[in-house]
GROMACS .gro file of C-alpha atoms in nm:
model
  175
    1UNK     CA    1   0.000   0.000   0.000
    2UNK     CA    2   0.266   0.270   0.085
    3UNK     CA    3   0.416   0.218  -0.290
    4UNK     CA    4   0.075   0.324  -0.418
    5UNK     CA    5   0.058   0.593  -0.126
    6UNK     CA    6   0.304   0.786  -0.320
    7UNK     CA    7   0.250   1.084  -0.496
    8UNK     CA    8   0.165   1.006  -0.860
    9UNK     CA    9   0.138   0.619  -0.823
   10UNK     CA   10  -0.082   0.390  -0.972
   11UNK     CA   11  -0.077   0.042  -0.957
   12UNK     CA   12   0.119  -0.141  -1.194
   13UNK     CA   13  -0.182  -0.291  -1.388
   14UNK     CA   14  -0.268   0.039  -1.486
   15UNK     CA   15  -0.545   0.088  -1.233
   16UNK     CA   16  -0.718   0.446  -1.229
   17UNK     CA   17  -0.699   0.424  -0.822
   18UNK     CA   18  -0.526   0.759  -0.718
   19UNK     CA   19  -0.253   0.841  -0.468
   20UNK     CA   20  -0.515   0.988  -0.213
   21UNK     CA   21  -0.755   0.712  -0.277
   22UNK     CA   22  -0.426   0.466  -0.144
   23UNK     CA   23  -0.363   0.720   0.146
   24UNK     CA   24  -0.712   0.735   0.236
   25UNK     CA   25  -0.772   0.341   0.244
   26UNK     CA   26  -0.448   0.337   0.451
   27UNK     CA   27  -0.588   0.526   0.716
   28UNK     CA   28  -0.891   0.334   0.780
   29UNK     CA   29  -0.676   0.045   0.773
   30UNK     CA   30  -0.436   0.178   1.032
   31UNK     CA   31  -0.734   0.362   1.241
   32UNK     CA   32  -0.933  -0.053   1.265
   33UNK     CA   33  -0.549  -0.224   1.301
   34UNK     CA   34  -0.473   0.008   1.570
   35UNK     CA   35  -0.756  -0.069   1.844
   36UNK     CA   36  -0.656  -0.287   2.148
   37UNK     CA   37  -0.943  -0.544   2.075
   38UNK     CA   38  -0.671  -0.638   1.747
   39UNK     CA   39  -0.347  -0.638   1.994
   40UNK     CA   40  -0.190  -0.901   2.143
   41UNK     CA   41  -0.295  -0.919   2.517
   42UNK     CA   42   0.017  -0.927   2.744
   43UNK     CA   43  -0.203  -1.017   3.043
   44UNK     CA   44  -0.278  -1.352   2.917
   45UNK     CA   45  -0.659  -1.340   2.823
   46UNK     CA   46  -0.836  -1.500   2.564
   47UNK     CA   47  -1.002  -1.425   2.244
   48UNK     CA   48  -1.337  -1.338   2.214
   49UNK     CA   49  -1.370  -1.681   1.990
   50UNK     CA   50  -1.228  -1.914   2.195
   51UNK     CA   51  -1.415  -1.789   2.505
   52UNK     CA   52  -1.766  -1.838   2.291
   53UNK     CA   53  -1.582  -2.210   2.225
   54UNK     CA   54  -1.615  -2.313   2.576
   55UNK     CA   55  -1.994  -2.171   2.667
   56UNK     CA   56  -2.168  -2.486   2.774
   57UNK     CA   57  -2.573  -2.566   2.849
   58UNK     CA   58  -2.771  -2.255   3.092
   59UNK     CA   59  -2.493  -2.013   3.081
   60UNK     CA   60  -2.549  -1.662   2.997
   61UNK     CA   61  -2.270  -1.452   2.797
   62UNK     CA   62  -2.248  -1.120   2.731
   63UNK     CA   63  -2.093  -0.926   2.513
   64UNK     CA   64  -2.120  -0.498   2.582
   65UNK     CA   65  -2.011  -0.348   2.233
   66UNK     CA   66  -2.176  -0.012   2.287
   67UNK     CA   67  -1.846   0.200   2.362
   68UNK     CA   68  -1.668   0.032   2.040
   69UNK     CA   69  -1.646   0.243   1.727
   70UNK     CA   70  -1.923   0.179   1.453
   71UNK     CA   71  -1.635  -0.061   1.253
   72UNK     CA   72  -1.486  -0.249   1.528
   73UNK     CA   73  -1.861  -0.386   1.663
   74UNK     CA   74  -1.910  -0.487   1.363
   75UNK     CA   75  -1.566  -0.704   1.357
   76UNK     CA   76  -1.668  -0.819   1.692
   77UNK     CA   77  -2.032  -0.906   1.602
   78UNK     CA   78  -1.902  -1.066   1.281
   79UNK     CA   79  -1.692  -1.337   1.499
   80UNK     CA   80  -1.950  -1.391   1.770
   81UNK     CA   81  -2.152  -1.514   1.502
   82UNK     CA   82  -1.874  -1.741   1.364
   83UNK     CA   83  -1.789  -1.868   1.712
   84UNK     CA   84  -2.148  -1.927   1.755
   85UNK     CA   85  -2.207  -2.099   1.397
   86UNK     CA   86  -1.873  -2.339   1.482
   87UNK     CA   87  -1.924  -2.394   1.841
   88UNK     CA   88  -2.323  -2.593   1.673
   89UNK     CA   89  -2.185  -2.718   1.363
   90UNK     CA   90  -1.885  -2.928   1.628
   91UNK     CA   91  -2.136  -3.034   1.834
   92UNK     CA   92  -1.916  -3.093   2.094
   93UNK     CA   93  -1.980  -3.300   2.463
   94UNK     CA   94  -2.134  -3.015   2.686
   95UNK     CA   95  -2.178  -2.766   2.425
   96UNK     CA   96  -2.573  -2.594   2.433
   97UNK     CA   97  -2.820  -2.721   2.242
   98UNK     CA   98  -2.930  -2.397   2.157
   99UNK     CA   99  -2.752  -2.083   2.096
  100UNK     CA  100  -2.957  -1.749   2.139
  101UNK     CA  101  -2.832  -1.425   2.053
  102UNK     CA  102  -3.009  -1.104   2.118
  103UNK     CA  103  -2.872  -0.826   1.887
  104UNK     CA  104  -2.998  -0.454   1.925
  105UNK     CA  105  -3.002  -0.247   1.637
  106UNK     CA  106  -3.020  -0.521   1.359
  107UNK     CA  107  -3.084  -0.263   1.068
  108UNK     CA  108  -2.714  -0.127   1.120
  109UNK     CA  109  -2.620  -0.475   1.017
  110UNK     CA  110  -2.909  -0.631   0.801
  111UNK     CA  111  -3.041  -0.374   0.625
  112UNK     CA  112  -3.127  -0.360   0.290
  113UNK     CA  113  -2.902  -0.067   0.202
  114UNK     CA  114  -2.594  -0.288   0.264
  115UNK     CA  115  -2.396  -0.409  -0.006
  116UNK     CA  116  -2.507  -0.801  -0.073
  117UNK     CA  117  -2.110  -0.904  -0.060
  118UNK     CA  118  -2.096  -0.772   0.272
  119UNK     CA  119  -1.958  -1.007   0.515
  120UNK     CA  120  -2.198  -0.963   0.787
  121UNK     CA  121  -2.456  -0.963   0.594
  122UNK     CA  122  -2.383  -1.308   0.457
  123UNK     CA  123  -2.325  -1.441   0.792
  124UNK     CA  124  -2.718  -1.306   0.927
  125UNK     CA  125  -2.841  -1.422   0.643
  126UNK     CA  126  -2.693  -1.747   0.718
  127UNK     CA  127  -2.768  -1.758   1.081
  128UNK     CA  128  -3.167  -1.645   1.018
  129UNK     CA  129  -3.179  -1.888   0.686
  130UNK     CA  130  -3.019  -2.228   0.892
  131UNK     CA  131  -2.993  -2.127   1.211
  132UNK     CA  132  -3.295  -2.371   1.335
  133UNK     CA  133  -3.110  -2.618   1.198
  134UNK     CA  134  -2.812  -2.570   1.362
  135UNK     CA  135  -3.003  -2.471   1.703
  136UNK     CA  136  -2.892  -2.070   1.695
  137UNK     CA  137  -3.198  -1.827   1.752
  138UNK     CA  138  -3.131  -1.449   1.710
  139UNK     CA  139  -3.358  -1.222   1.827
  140UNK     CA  140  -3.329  -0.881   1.641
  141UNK     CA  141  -3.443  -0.549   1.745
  142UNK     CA  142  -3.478  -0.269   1.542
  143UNK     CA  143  -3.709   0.065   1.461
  144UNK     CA  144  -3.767  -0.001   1.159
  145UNK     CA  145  -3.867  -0.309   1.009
  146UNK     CA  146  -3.967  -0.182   0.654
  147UNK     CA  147  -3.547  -0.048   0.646
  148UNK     CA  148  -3.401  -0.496   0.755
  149UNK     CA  149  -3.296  -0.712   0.449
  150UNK     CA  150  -3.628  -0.947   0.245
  151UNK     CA  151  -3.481  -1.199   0.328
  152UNK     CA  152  -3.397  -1.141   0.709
  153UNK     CA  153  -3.755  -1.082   0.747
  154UNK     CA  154  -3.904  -1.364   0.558
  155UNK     CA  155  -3.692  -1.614   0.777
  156UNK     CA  156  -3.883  -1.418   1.142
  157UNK     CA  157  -4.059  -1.702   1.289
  158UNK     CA  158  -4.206  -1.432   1.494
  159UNK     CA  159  -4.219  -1.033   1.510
  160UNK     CA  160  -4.356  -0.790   1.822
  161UNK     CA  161  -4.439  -0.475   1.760
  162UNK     CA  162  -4.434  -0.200   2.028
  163UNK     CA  163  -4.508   0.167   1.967
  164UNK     CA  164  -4.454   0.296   1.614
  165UNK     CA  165  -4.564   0.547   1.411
  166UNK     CA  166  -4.823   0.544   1.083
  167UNK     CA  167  -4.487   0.590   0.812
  168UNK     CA  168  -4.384   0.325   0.924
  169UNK     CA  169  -4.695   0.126   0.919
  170UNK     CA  170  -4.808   0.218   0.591
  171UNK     CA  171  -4.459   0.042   0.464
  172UNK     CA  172  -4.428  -0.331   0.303
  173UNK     CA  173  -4.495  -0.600   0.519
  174UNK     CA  174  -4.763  -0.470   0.812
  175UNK     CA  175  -5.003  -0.626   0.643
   0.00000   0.00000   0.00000
């Protein structure tokens, strides 16, 4: 990257991709890289992953994301799901038979304004399209219904409504 960073350079397949574009993927690169969730831990702890490895039946685990930037919870949302999905697909001795994840805020994650290649996109998709199957529930809570991926929605077993307002009701799928 800091070859391309440099004033004038392109890549050498002729890309159009300017210098500042280079500089400016560099930073949010460095900005993510730099966090202490990414950092080796000198004090011995575990990842997030293995921790989610070892949950066995009737134990609760939470995980607080709300003081994380907007990019780093999703990283850490993206491999709670992964953990999750492993930790049923294994099936190991003592593992839970069921999995369920509550997940405030689903539209920042699932909604339909998110590129389809996005990786945690996939992964909901794949949790709310097998996730029965593989004995992972994930209650989602959102304002907005009408603004969460088709195909999120179509895979709700259930949906609550509390108080909302008549835009909202008006929109596809209140019916």
């Amino acid at each position: 990257i800091s070859e391309h960073k440099e004033k004038g350079g392109q890549s050498k397949k002729g890309s159009d991709i300017s210098s500042m574009s280079w500089r400016k993927f560099s930073r949010i690169i460095k900005k993510s890289l730099v966090n202490q969730i990414f950092q080796p831990n000198q004090t011995g702890c575990r990842s997030l992953y293995d921790d989610i490895q070892e949950i066995s039946g009737n134990e609760i685990f939470v995980i607080d994301i709300t003081n994380l930037s907007e990019s780093i919870q999703s990283f850490v949302f993206g491999v709670v799901l992964q953990a999750v999905k492993d930790l049923r697909s294994e099936n190991k001795d003592g593992s839970p038979d069921r999995v369920v994840i509550f997940m405030d805020e689903l539209n920042k994650y699932a909604s339909k304004e998110i590129p389809k290649k996005s990786p945690i996109l996939r992964e909901i998709l794949d949790v709310t399209e097998r996730g029965r199957s593989l004995g992972i529930v994930l209650f989602g809570a959102e304002q907005f219904k009408s603004a969460i991926h088709d195909r999120v929605v179509g895979n709700c077993a259930n949906n609550v409504y509390g108080r909302s307002n008549s835009v909202e009701l008006s929109s596809r799928g209140y019916s």
